[in-house]
CSV table of C-alpha atoms and ligand atoms in Angstrom, one decimal:
chain,number,residue,atom,x,y,z
A,768,UNK,CA,0.0,0.0,0.0
A,769,UNK,CA,2.8,2.4,1.0
A,770,UNK,CA,4.4,1.7,-2.4
A,771,UNK,CA,1.2,2.5,-4.2
A,772,UNK,CA,0.8,5.7,-2.3
A,773,UNK,CA,4.5,6.6,-3.0
A,774,UNK,CA,4.0,6.0,-6.7
A,775,UNK,CA,0.8,8.2,-6.7
A,776,UNK,CA,2.7,11.0,-5.0
A,777,UNK,CA,5.7,10.8,-7.3
A,778,UNK,CA,3.4,10.7,-10.3
A,779,UNK,CA,1.8,13.9,-9.0
A,780,UNK,CA,5.2,15.5,-8.5
A,781,UNK,CA,6.0,14.7,-12.1
A,782,UNK,CA,3.0,16.6,-13.2
A,783,UNK,CA,1.1,13.6,-14.5
A,784,UNK,CA,-2.6,13.8,-15.3
A,785,UNK,CA,-5.1,15.2,-12.7
A,786,UNK,CA,-6.2,11.6,-11.7
A,787,UNK,CA,-2.8,11.2,-10.1
A,788,UNK,CA,-3.5,14.2,-7.8
A,789,UNK,CA,-6.9,12.8,-6.9
A,790,UNK,CA,-5.4,9.4,-6.3
A,791,UNK,CA,-3.0,11.1,-3.8
A,792,UNK,CA,-6.1,12.3,-1.8
A,793,UNK,CA,-7.1,8.7,-1.1
A,794,UNK,CA,-4.0,8.2,1.1
A,795,UNK,CA,-3.2,9.5,4.5
A,796,UNK,CA,0.3,10.7,5.3
A,797,UNK,CA,1.2,7.2,6.4
A,798,UNK,CA,0.2,5.8,3.1
A,799,UNK,CA,-3.0,4.0,4.1
A,800,UNK,CA,-6.4,4.6,2.5
A,801,UNK,CA,-8.7,7.2,3.9
A,802,UNK,CA,-12.2,8.5,3.2
A,803,UNK,CA,-12.8,11.2,0.5
A,804,UNK,CA,-13.1,14.7,1.9
A,805,UNK,CA,-16.4,15.5,3.6
A,806,UNK,CA,-17.5,11.9,4.3
A,807,UNK,CA,-16.9,9.9,7.4
A,808,UNK,CA,-17.4,6.6,9.1
A,809,UNK,CA,-20.1,6.3,11.7
A,810,UNK,CA,-18.2,4.5,14.4
A,811,UNK,CA,-19.9,2.5,17.2
A,812,UNK,CA,-20.0,5.4,19.7
A,813,UNK,CA,-21.8,7.6,17.2
A,814,UNK,CA,-24.1,4.8,16.2
A,815,UNK,CA,-25.4,4.8,19.7
A,816,UNK,CA,-26.7,8.3,19.0
A,817,UNK,CA,-28.0,7.3,15.6
A,818,UNK,CA,-29.9,4.4,17.1
A,819,UNK,CA,-31.3,6.4,19.9
A,820,UNK,CA,-32.5,9.2,17.6
A,821,UNK,CA,-33.9,6.8,15.1
A,822,UNK,CA,-35.9,5.1,18.0
A,823,UNK,CA,-37.2,8.5,19.1
A,824,UNK,CA,-38.3,9.3,15.6
A,825,UNK,CA,-39.8,5.9,15.0
A,826,UNK,CA,-41.8,6.1,18.2
A,827,UNK,CA,-43.1,9.6,17.6
A,828,UNK,CA,-44.0,8.7,14.0
A,829,UNK,CA,-45.8,5.6,15.0
A,830,UNK,CA,-47.8,7.6,17.5
A,831,UNK,CA,-48.9,10.0,14.8
A,832,UNK,CA,-49.6,7.4,12.1
A,833,UNK,CA,-46.6,7.9,9.8
A,834,UNK,CA,-45.1,5.0,7.9
A,835,UNK,CA,-41.5,4.6,6.9
A,836,UNK,CA,-40.3,5.0,3.3
A,837,UNK,CA,-36.9,4.7,1.6
A,838,UNK,CA,-36.4,6.0,-1.9
A,839,UNK,CA,-33.4,4.9,-3.9
A,840,UNK,CA,-30.0,6.4,-3.2
A,841,UNK,CA,-29.9,7.6,-6.9
A,842,UNK,CA,-32.6,8.8,-9.2
A,843,UNK,CA,-32.8,10.4,-12.6
A,844,UNK,CA,-31.0,13.7,-12.5
A,845,UNK,CA,-34.0,15.4,-14.1
A,846,UNK,CA,-36.2,14.6,-11.1
A,847,UNK,CA,-34.0,16.8,-8.9
A,848,UNK,CA,-33.6,19.5,-11.5
A,849,UNK,CA,-37.3,19.8,-12.0
A,850,UNK,CA,-38.2,19.6,-8.3
A,851,UNK,CA,-35.5,21.6,-6.5
A,852,UNK,CA,-34.9,24.0,-9.4
A,853,UNK,CA,-32.0,24.7,-11.8
A,854,UNK,CA,-31.2,28.0,-10.1
A,855,UNK,CA,-30.9,26.5,-6.6
A,856,UNK,CA,-27.4,26.0,-5.1
A,857,UNK,CA,-28.2,22.3,-4.7
A,858,UNK,CA,-28.8,21.7,-8.5
A,859,UNK,CA,-26.3,24.2,-9.8
A,860,UNK,CA,-23.3,23.3,-7.7
A,861,UNK,CA,-23.9,20.5,-5.2
A,862,UNK,CA,-25.2,17.4,-7.0
A,863,UNK,CA,-23.2,14.2,-7.4
A,864,UNK,CA,-24.2,13.5,-11.0
A,865,UNK,CA,-22.9,10.7,-13.1
A,866,UNK,CA,-23.7,8.7,-16.2
A,867,UNK,CA,-24.4,5.0,-16.1
A,868,UNK,CA,-23.1,2.6,-18.7
A,869,UNK,CA,-26.0,3.4,-21.0
A,870,UNK,CA,-25.4,7.1,-20.8
A,871,UNK,CA,-28.4,7.9,-18.4
A,872,UNK,CA,-27.8,10.9,-16.2
A,873,UNK,CA,-28.3,9.8,-12.5
A,874,UNK,CA,-27.8,11.7,-9.3
A,875,UNK,CA,-27.1,10.7,-5.7
A,876,UNK,CA,-30.1,12.1,-3.8
A,877,UNK,CA,-29.3,15.5,-2.2
A,878,UNK,CA,-32.6,15.4,-0.4
A,879,UNK,CA,-35.7,13.1,-0.2
A,880,UNK,CA,-38.7,15.2,-0.9
A,881,UNK,CA,-38.4,14.9,-4.7
A,882,UNK,CA,-38.0,11.1,-4.5
A,883,UNK,CA,-40.9,10.7,-2.1
A,884,UNK,CA,-43.2,12.9,-4.4
A,885,UNK,CA,-42.1,10.7,-7.3
A,886,UNK,CA,-42.8,7.6,-5.4
A,887,UNK,CA,-46.3,8.9,-4.3
A,888,UNK,CA,-47.2,9.2,-8.0
A,889,UNK,CA,-45.4,6.1,-9.2
A,890,UNK,CA,-47.0,3.9,-6.6
A,891,UNK,CA,-50.5,5.4,-6.9
A,892,UNK,CA,-50.6,6.6,-3.4
A,893,UNK,CA,-53.4,9.0,-4.2
A,894,UNK,CA,-55.6,5.9,-4.1
A,895,UNK,CA,-54.8,5.6,-0.3
A,896,UNK,CA,-56.7,7.5,2.4
A,897,UNK,CA,-55.3,11.0,2.4
A,898,UNK,CA,-53.2,12.5,3.8
A,899,UNK,CA,-50.4,10.0,3.3
A,900,UNK,CA,-48.0,10.3,6.2
A,901,UNK,CA,-44.4,9.2,5.4
A,902,UNK,CA,-41.1,9.4,7.2
A,903,UNK,CA,-37.5,8.6,6.4
A,904,UNK,CA,-34.1,8.3,7.9
A,905,UNK,CA,-31.5,8.2,5.1
A,906,UNK,CA,-28.1,9.3,3.9
A,907,UNK,CA,-28.0,12.1,1.4
A,908,UNK,CA,-25.2,13.6,-0.7
A,909,UNK,CA,-24.2,17.2,-1.5
A,910,UNK,CA,-21.0,18.4,-3.0
A,911,UNK,CA,-20.7,21.2,-0.5
A,912,UNK,CA,-17.5,22.8,1.0
A,913,UNK,CA,-17.0,20.6,4.0
A,914,UNK,CA,-16.9,22.4,7.3
A,915,UNK,CA,-18.4,22.0,10.8
A,916,UNK,CA,-21.9,20.6,10.4
A,917,UNK,CA,-21.6,20.4,6.6
A,918,UNK,CA,-20.7,17.2,5.0
A,919,UNK,CA,-20.8,15.5,1.6
A,920,UNK,CA,-22.6,12.5,2.9
A,921,UNK,CA,-25.0,13.4,5.7
A,922,UNK,CA,-28.1,11.8,7.3
A,923,UNK,CA,-31.5,13.3,7.4
A,924,UNK,CA,-34.7,12.3,9.0
A,925,UNK,CA,-37.8,13.7,7.4
A,926,UNK,CA,-41.6,13.7,7.3
A,927,UNK,CA,-43.8,14.3,4.3
A,928,UNK,CA,-47.6,14.8,4.7
A,929,UNK,CA,-49.2,14.5,1.3
A,930,UNK,CA,-52.7,15.1,0.2
A,931,UNK,CA,-54.2,17.7,2.5
A,932,UNK,CA,-54.2,21.5,2.4
A,933,UNK,CA,-54.8,22.8,5.9
A,934,UNK,CA,-52.5,25.0,8.1
A,935,UNK,CA,-53.4,22.7,11.0
A,936,UNK,CA,-51.2,20.1,9.4
A,937,UNK,CA,-48.3,22.5,9.1
A,938,UNK,CA,-48.8,23.2,12.9
A,939,UNK,CA,-48.9,19.5,13.7
A,940,UNK,CA,-45.7,18.9,11.7
A,941,UNK,CA,-43.9,21.6,13.6
A,942,UNK,CA,-45.2,20.2,16.8
A,943,UNK,CA,-43.9,16.8,15.9
A,944,UNK,CA,-40.4,18.2,15.3
A,945,UNK,CA,-40.5,20.0,18.6
A,946,UNK,CA,-41.5,16.8,20.4
A,947,UNK,CA,-38.5,15.0,18.9
A,948,UNK,CA,-36.2,17.8,20.0
A,949,UNK,CA,-37.7,17.6,23.5
A,950,UNK,CA,-37.1,13.8,23.6
A,951,UNK,CA,-33.5,14.4,22.6
A,952,UNK,CA,-33.1,17.0,25.4
A,953,UNK,CA,-32.2,19.9,23.0
A,954,UNK,CA,-35.5,21.7,22.4
A,955,UNK,CA,-34.4,24.8,24.3
A,956,UNK,CA,-31.5,25.4,21.9
A,957,UNK,CA,-33.5,26.3,18.8
A,958,UNK,CA,-35.8,29.0,17.6
A,959,UNK,CA,-38.5,28.4,15.1
A,960,UNK,CA,-38.2,30.8,12.1
A,961,UNK,CA,-41.4,31.1,10.2
A,962,UNK,CA,-42.4,32.7,7.0
A,963,UNK,CA,-44.8,32.4,4.0
A,964,UNK,CA,-43.6,32.8,0.5
A,965,UNK,CA,-47.0,32.6,-1.2
A,966,UNK,CA,-48.2,31.0,-4.3
A,967,UNK,CA,-45.8,30.6,-7.3
A,968,UNK,CA,-47.7,33.2,-9.3
A,969,UNK,CA,-47.5,35.8,-6.5
A,970,UNK,CA,-43.9,35.0,-6.0
A,971,UNK,CA,-43.1,35.4,-9.7
A,972,UNK,CA,-44.5,38.8,-9.6
A,973,UNK,CA,-42.5,39.7,-6.5
A,974,UNK,CA,-39.3,38.2,-8.0
A,975,UNK,CA,-39.6,40.6,-11.0
A,976,UNK,CA,-40.0,43.5,-8.6
A,977,UNK,CA,-36.9,42.3,-6.7
A,978,UNK,CA,-34.9,42.0,-9.9
A,979,UNK,CA,-35.8,45.6,-10.8
A,980,UNK,CA,-34.8,46.7,-7.3
A,981,UNK,CA,-31.3,45.0,-7.6
A,982,UNK,CA,-30.8,46.3,-11.2
A,983,UNK,CA,-27.8,48.7,-11.1
A,984,UNK,CA,-26.8,47.4,-7.6
A,985,UNK,CA,-24.8,44.4,-8.9
A,986,UNK,CA,-21.5,45.8,-8.0
A,987,UNK,CA,-22.4,45.9,-4.3
A,988,UNK,CA,-23.3,42.2,-4.2
A,989,UNK,CA,-21.1,39.3,-3.2
A,990,UNK,CA,-20.0,36.9,-5.9
A,991,UNK,CA,-22.5,34.3,-4.9
A,992,UNK,CA,-25.4,36.8,-5.1
A,993,UNK,CA,-24.2,38.2,-8.4
A,994,UNK,CA,-24.6,34.7,-9.7
A,995,UNK,CA,-28.0,34.1,-8.1
A,996,UNK,CA,-29.5,37.4,-9.3
A,997,UNK,CA,-30.9,36.0,-12.5
A,998,UNK,CA,-31.2,32.4,-11.3
A,999,UNK,CA,-32.8,32.6,-7.9
A,1000,UNK,CA,-33.2,36.2,-6.9
A,1001,UNK,CA,-35.1,35.3,-3.7
A,1002,UNK,CA,-32.0,33.9,-2.2
A,1003,UNK,CA,-30.5,37.4,-2.2
A,1004,UNK,CA,-32.8,38.1,0.7
A,1005,UNK,CA,-31.2,35.7,3.1
A,1006,UNK,CA,-27.5,36.3,2.2
A,1007,UNK,CA,-25.3,36.7,5.3
A,1008,UNK,CA,-22.7,39.0,3.6
A,1009,UNK,CA,-22.7,42.5,5.2
A,1010,UNK,CA,-23.4,44.5,1.9
A,1011,UNK,CA,-26.0,42.1,0.7
A,1012,UNK,CA,-27.7,42.2,4.0
A,1013,UNK,CA,-28.0,46.0,3.9
A,1014,UNK,CA,-29.4,45.9,0.4
A,1015,UNK,CA,-31.9,43.1,1.4
A,1016,UNK,CA,-33.1,45.2,4.4
A,1017,UNK,CA,-34.1,48.0,2.1
A,1018,UNK,CA,-35.6,45.7,-0.6
A,1019,UNK,CA,-39.4,45.8,-1.2
A,1020,UNK,CA,-41.1,43.4,1.3
A,1021,UNK,CA,-42.4,40.2,0.0
A,1022,UNK,CA,-45.5,40.4,2.2
A,1023,UNK,CA,-46.7,43.4,0.1
A,1024,UNK,CA,-46.8,41.2,-3.0
A,1025,UNK,CA,-48.3,38.0,-1.6
A,1026,UNK,CA,-51.7,36.7,-2.5
A,1027,UNK,CA,-54.6,37.0,0.0
A,1028,UNK,CA,-55.1,33.3,0.3
A,1029,UNK,CA,-51.5,32.7,1.4
A,1030,UNK,CA,-51.6,35.5,3.9
A,1031,UNK,CA,-54.8,34.1,5.4
A,1032,UNK,CA,-53.3,30.6,5.5
A,1033,UNK,CA,-50.3,31.9,7.3
A,1034,UNK,CA,-52.4,33.8,9.9
A,1035,UNK,CA,-54.4,30.6,10.6
A,1036,UNK,CA,-51.2,28.6,11.0
A,1037,UNK,CA,-50.0,31.2,13.6
A,1038,UNK,CA,-53.3,30.9,15.5
A,1039,UNK,CA,-52.8,27.1,15.7
A,1040,UNK,CA,-49.2,27.5,16.8
A,1041,UNK,CA,-50.3,29.9,19.5
A,1042,UNK,CA,-53.0,27.5,20.6
A,1043,UNK,CA,-50.5,24.6,21.1
A,1044,UNK,CA,-48.0,27.0,22.8
A,1045,UNK,CA,-45.3,26.9,20.2
A,1046,UNK,CA,-43.4,30.2,19.9
A,1047,UNK,CA,-41.9,31.4,16.6
A,1048,UNK,CA,-40.0,34.2,15.1
A,1049,UNK,CA,-41.6,35.8,12.1
A,1050,UNK,CA,-38.8,36.0,9.6
A,1051,UNK,CA,-39.9,37.7,6.4
A,1052,UNK,CA,-36.4,37.1,4.8
A,1053,UNK,CA,-36.6,33.3,5.2
A,1054,UNK,CA,-37.0,31.9,1.7
A,1055,UNK,CA,-35.3,28.4,1.8
A,1056,UNK,CA,-33.2,27.2,-1.0
A,1057,UNK,CA,-35.4,24.8,-2.9
A,1058,UNK,CA,-37.8,26.0,-5.6
A,1059,UNK,CA,-40.7,23.7,-4.7
A,1060,UNK,CA,-42.0,25.6,-1.7
A,1061,UNK,CA,-45.3,27.4,-1.6
A,1062,UNK,CA,-46.8,29.3,1.3
A,1063,UNK,CA,-45.3,28.0,4.6
A,1064,UNK,CA,-41.5,27.8,5.1
A,1065,UNK,CA,-39.8,27.3,8.4
A,1066,UNK,CA,-36.4,26.4,9.9
A,1067,UNK,CA,-35.1,25.6,13.3
A,1068,UNK,CA,-32.1,27.8,14.1
A,1069,UNK,CA,-29.5,27.5,16.8
A,1070,UNK,CA,-30.3,30.4,19.1
A,1071,UNK,CA,-26.6,31.3,19.2
A,1072,UNK,CA,-25.4,30.6,15.7
A,1073,UNK,CA,-28.5,31.8,13.8
A,1074,UNK,CA,-29.0,30.6,10.2
A,1075,UNK,CA,-25.6,28.9,10.2
A,1076,UNK,CA,-26.1,25.2,10.7
A,1077,UNK,CA,-29.9,25.1,11.0
A,1078,UNK,CA,-30.9,21.8,12.5
A,1079,UNK,CA,-33.7,21.4,10.0
A,1080,UNK,CA,-36.2,23.1,7.7
A,1081,UNK,CA,-39.2,22.5,5.7
A,1082,UNK,CA,-42.4,23.9,4.3
A,1083,UNK,CA,-45.4,23.4,2.0
A,1084,UNK,CA,-45.0,22.2,-1.6
A,1085,UNK,CA,-48.5,22.3,-3.0
A,1086,UNK,CA,-47.3,22.3,-6.6
A,1087,UNK,CA,-44.6,19.6,-6.7
A,1088,UNK,CA,-46.7,16.5,-7.3
A,1089,UNK,CA,-48.4,18.1,-10.2
A,1090,UNK,CA,-45.1,19.4,-11.5
A,1091,UNK,CA,-43.8,15.8,-11.5
A,1092,UNK,CA,-46.7,14.6,-13.5
A,1093,UNK,CA,-49.3,13.7,-10.8
A,1094,UNK,CA,-52.7,15.2,-10.0
A,1095,UNK,CA,-52.6,18.5,-8.2
A,1096,UNK,CA,-51.9,17.4,-4.6
A,1097,UNK,CA,-51.0,19.7,-1.7
A,1098,UNK,CA,-48.2,18.6,0.7
A,1099,UNK,CA,-46.0,19.8,3.6
A,1100,UNK,CA,-42.8,18.4,5.0
A,1101,UNK,CA,-39.7,18.8,7.0
A,1102,UNK,CA,-36.2,17.3,7.2
A,1103,UNK,CA,-33.6,17.6,10.0
A,1104,UNK,CA,-29.8,16.8,9.9
A,1105,UNK,CA,-28.8,13.9,12.1
A,1106,UNK,CA,-25.1,15.0,12.5
A,1107,UNK,CA,-26.3,18.4,13.6
A,1108,UNK,CA,-28.7,16.9,16.2
A,1109,UNK,CA,-25.8,14.8,17.5
A,1110,UNK,CA,-23.4,17.7,17.6
A,1111,UNK,CA,-26.0,19.7,19.7
A,1112,UNK,CA,-26.5,16.8,22.0
A,1113,UNK,CA,-22.8,16.4,22.6
A,1114,UNK,CA,-22.4,20.1,23.1
A,1115,UNK,CA,-25.0,19.9,25.8
A,1116,UNK,CA,-23.1,16.9,27.3
A,1117,UNK,CA,-26.1,14.6,26.7
A,1118,UNK,CA,-25.3,11.0,26.5
A,1119,UNK,CA,-27.6,8.3,25.3
A,1120,UNK,CA,-28.2,5.0,27.1
A,1121,UNK,CA,-25.9,2.4,25.7
A,1122,UNK,CA,-27.2,-1.1,25.2
A,1123,UNK,CA,-23.8,-2.4,24.0
A,1124,UNK,CA,-22.2,-3.1,27.4
A,1125,UNK,CA,-21.3,-6.8,27.9
A,1126,UNK,CA,-22.6,-8.8,30.8
A,1127,UNK,CA,-20.3,-11.8,30.6
A,1128,UNK,CA,-16.9,-12.7,29.2
A,1129,UNK,CA,-16.1,-16.4,28.8
A,1130,UNK,CA,-12.5,-17.5,29.0
A,1131,UNK,CA,-11.2,-21.0,28.3
A,1132,UNK,CA,-8.1,-23.1,28.4
A,1133,UNK,CA,-7.6,-25.9,26.0
A,1134,UNK,CA,-9.6,-27.5,23.2
A,1135,UNK,CA,-12.0,-29.5,25.4
A,1136,UNK,CA,-12.9,-26.3,27.3
A,1137,UNK,CA,-13.4,-24.4,24.1
A,1138,UNK,CA,-15.9,-27.0,23.0
A,1139,UNK,CA,-17.9,-26.5,26.2
A,1140,UNK,CA,-17.7,-22.8,25.8
A,1141,UNK,CA,-19.4,-22.7,22.4
A,1142,UNK,CA,-22.5,-24.3,23.9
A,1143,UNK,CA,-22.3,-22.2,27.1
A,1144,UNK,CA,-22.0,-18.9,25.2
A,1145,UNK,CA,-25.0,-19.8,23.2
A,1146,UNK,CA,-27.0,-20.7,26.3
A,1147,UNK,CA,-26.0,-17.5,28.0
A,1148,UNK,CA,-27.0,-15.4,25.0
A,1149,UNK,CA,-30.4,-17.2,24.8
A,1150,UNK,CA,-30.9,-16.4,28.4
A,1151,UNK,CA,-30.6,-12.7,27.6
A,1152,UNK,CA,-27.0,-12.2,28.8
A,1153,UNK,CA,-24.7,-10.2,26.5
A,1154,UNK,CA,-21.8,-12.5,26.2
A,1155,UNK,CA,-18.5,-12.6,24.4
A,1156,UNK,CA,-16.0,-15.4,24.4
A,1157,UNK,CA,-12.2,-15.3,24.1
A,1158,UNK,CA,-11.8,-18.2,21.7
A,1159,UNK,CA,-8.2,-17.7,20.9
A,1160,UNK,CA,-5.2,-19.5,22.4
A,1161,UNK,CA,-4.0,-16.9,25.0
A,1162,UNK,CA,-3.2,-17.9,28.6
A,1163,UNK,CA,-5.8,-17.5,31.3
A,1164,UNK,CA,-4.1,-14.3,32.5
A,1165,UNK,CA,-4.2,-12.8,29.0
A,1166,UNK,CA,-7.9,-13.7,28.7
A,1167,UNK,CA,-8.6,-12.2,32.1
A,1168,UNK,CA,-6.9,-9.0,31.1
A,1169,UNK,CA,-9.0,-9.0,27.9
A,1170,UNK,CA,-12.1,-9.5,30.0
A,1171,UNK,CA,-11.1,-6.4,32.1
A,1172,UNK,CA,-10.7,-4.4,28.9
A,1173,UNK,CA,-14.1,-5.4,27.6
A,1174,UNK,CA,-15.5,-4.2,30.9
A,1175,UNK,CA,-17.7,-7.2,31.5
A,1176,UNK,CA,-18.7,-7.4,35.2
A,1177,UNK,CA,-18.5,-11.2,35.2
A,1178,UNK,CA,-16.1,-13.7,33.6
A,1179,UNK,CA,-16.8,-17.4,33.3
A,1180,UNK,CA,-13.6,-19.5,33.3
A,1181,UNK,CA,-13.4,-23.1,32.1
A,1182,UNK,CA,-10.2,-25.0,32.3
A,1183,UNK,CA,-9.3,-28.7,32.1
A,1184,UNK,CA,-10.3,-29.4,35.7
A,1185,UNK,CA,-13.7,-27.7,35.2
A,1186,UNK,CA,-14.3,-29.8,32.0
A,1187,UNK,CA,-13.5,-32.9,34.0
A,1188,UNK,CA,-15.8,-31.9,36.9
A,1189,UNK,CA,-18.6,-30.5,34.7
A,1190,UNK,CA,-18.3,-27.1,36.5
A,1191,UNK,CA,-17.3,-23.5,35.6
A,1192,UNK,CA,-15.8,-20.7,37.6
A,1193,UNK,CA,-17.8,-17.4,37.8
A,1194,UNK,CA,-15.6,-14.5,38.7
A,1195,UNK,CA,-16.9,-11.1,39.8
A,1196,UNK,CA,-14.4,-8.8,38.1
A,1197,UNK,CA,-15.0,-5.9,40.4
A,1198,UNK,CA,-14.8,-7.6,43.7
A,1199,UNK,CA,-12.2,-10.1,42.5
A,1200,UNK,CA,-14.0,-13.1,44.1
A,1201,UNK,CA,-15.1,-16.3,42.4
A,1202,UNK,CA,-17.3,-19.3,42.8
A,1203,UNK,CA,-17.5,-22.8,41.3
A,1204,UNK,CA,-20.9,-23.5,39.7
A,1205,UNK,CA,-22.3,-26.6,38.0
A,1206,UNK,CA,-22.0,-26.1,34.3
A,1207,UNK,CA,-25.8,-26.4,33.7
A,1208,UNK,CA,-26.5,-23.9,36.4
A,1209,UNK,CA,-24.2,-21.2,35.0
A,1210,UNK,CA,-26.9,-19.3,33.0
A,1211,UNK,CA,-29.3,-19.3,35.9
A,1212,UNK,CA,-26.7,-18.1,38.3
A,1213,UNK,CA,-25.6,-15.3,36.0
A,1214,UNK,CA,-29.2,-14.2,35.3
A,1215,UNK,CA,-29.6,-13.8,39.1
A,1216,UNK,CA,-26.3,-11.8,39.4
A,1217,UNK,CA,-27.1,-9.5,36.4
A,1218,UNK,CA,-30.8,-9.1,37.3
A,1219,UNK,CA,-33.8,-10.0,35.2
A,1220,UNK,CA,-34.6,-6.4,34.4
A,1221,UNK,CA,-31.1,-5.9,32.8
A,1222,UNK,CA,-31.3,-8.8,30.4
A,1223,UNK,CA,-31.3,-8.2,26.7
A,1224,UNK,CA,-34.5,-9.9,25.7
A,1225,UNK,CA,-35.4,-7.7,22.7
A,1226,UNK,CA,-37.7,-9.4,20.3
A,1227,UNK,CA,-38.7,-7.9,16.9
A,1228,UNK,CA,-42.1,-9.5,17.4
A,1229,UNK,CA,-43.7,-12.8,16.5
A,1230,UNK,CA,-43.5,-14.0,12.9
A,1231,UNK,CA,-46.9,-14.5,11.2
A,1232,UNK,CA,-47.5,-17.2,8.6
A,1233,UNK,CA,-50.3,-16.8,6.1
B,399,HAM,P1,-32.7,21.3,3.6
B,399,HAM,O1,-32.9,22.6,4.4
B,399,HAM,O2,-31.9,21.4,2.4
B,399,HAM,O3,-34.1,20.8,3.4
B,399,HAM,O4,-32.0,20.2,4.6
B,399,HAM,C1,-32.6,19.9,5.8
B,399,HAM,C2,-31.5,19.8,6.9
B,399,HAM,O5,-30.5,18.8,6.4
B,399,HAM,C3,-30.7,21.0,7.1
B,399,HAM,O6,-31.3,21.9,8.0
B,399,HAM,C4,-29.4,20.4,7.8
B,399,HAM,O7,-29.7,20.1,9.1
B,399,HAM,C5,-29.3,19.1,7.0
B,399,HAM,N1,-28.2,19.3,6.0
B,399,HAM,C6,-28.4,19.8,4.7
B,399,HAM,N2,-27.3,19.8,4.1
B,399,HAM,C7,-26.3,19.3,4.9
B,399,HAM,C8,-24.9,19.0,4.8
B,399,HAM,N3,-24.2,19.2,3.7
B,399,HAM,N4,-24.3,18.4,5.9
B,399,HAM,C9,-25.0,18.2,7.0
B,399,HAM,N5,-26.3,18.4,7.2
B,399,HAM,C10,-27.0,18.9,6.1
B,399,HAM,C11,-34.4,19.7,2.6
B,399,HAM,O8,-33.6,18.8,2.4
B,399,HAM,C12,-35.9,19.5,2.3
B,399,HAM,N6,-36.1,18.3,1.6
B,399,HAM,C13,-36.7,19.5,3.6
B,399,HAM,C14,-38.2,19.3,3.3
B,399,HAM,C15,-38.9,18.1,3.5
B,399,HAM,N7,-39.0,20.1,2.8
B,399,HAM,C16,-40.2,19.6,2.7
B,399,HAM,N8,-40.1,18.3,3.0
């Protein structure tokens, strides 16, 4: 491997084709492979957070009648272009697009709403009782500049409520997100930013007013906004650059150009939020970066960091299903970033209960003892005891040290004498005391020591046969 890396480096020094430079990126300084920039492994310690968050979401979704959906990791590029919009940052800069062997343009999903809307149409979900409530927990991909809280592969959980047009649903969706933040112990960290961006017709009108306003002011805009001016002028409103911010403060207000229906919808939503005690910040500059939104848009911002690293956002997309070839179907949804939730939990020093700790470590000496161990380990696991065995050839001392490192409170020792006598030694690792127990009584004794309530008796449920 080192040789391979060295060659890659020297090829690059010689100014060989760009692939040599990219190959170089795949090695760490010591010459071993590493992940591409912006993506990372989810190691066991972080998986404990992932699992916990997933369970919270699953529980809250089940309570509210949502069912889980997974759309493919890649879809036709056109689906995202049409849904999210050519002028959006996601489509214009951030998609992982490639051609397959037949020359079809495919894209790794940068978000799931487009795929879920496509699936709703393709699987004839309009025939189901409406609204259809779906949730997901999935990896997504955006070629963004990696930085804190911004990755090229990241996980999102999300909800889509499709088939009903009522602000009470927007309020319920927001309430669901708040419940999840509460369950994770981080609800107090975020402020709900709320806005309405009206119907596409009203927005189109406003956008031309906005373009007129910015005409002649291009030189004061940041490079990003100069580019967005004719592609996605609304995004100029939420730019964080100083000069752009001053210009956006003075820009004509969107509210003055919105349609009456959207304004009434928004007022009703606020009434519902007030009713269920959810506070919000009215943010007339919040526009979100995806073209499919209509009326309600909202984000959860870190109270300290503001718009930077929002933990999630969503809104209504009443036109998307029709735009993708379905019947006109209203919808509202939300997605939150898992890495950002975890970062907030860690910042607050919140740990999640770990179910990974072992109960028992089984050590053995000699082939005959090992044979007995295989059966015993299985019996212990069946009894609900989390058990690991050292099945290698190390001495008893080495195995005991290993047991210590795995942090199991009890070790079962089986040597030649124990095999002969049909017994085993149970050692309490903390107290350093041990007892001889008849082999067949070992599971029962350990269950007593560990305690019934601590056993791992998880069952996914009974299988049904039709
Ligand atoms: P979004 O605002 O693009 O919305 O993404 C939602 C959340 O995903 C963000 O608030 C953030 O927490 C997380 N996220 C986005 N990009 C990254 C990244 N590069 N690294 C880490 N986390 C990231 C949507 O995706 C819409 N589909 C939401 C929606 C659902 N609207 C209606 N239904």
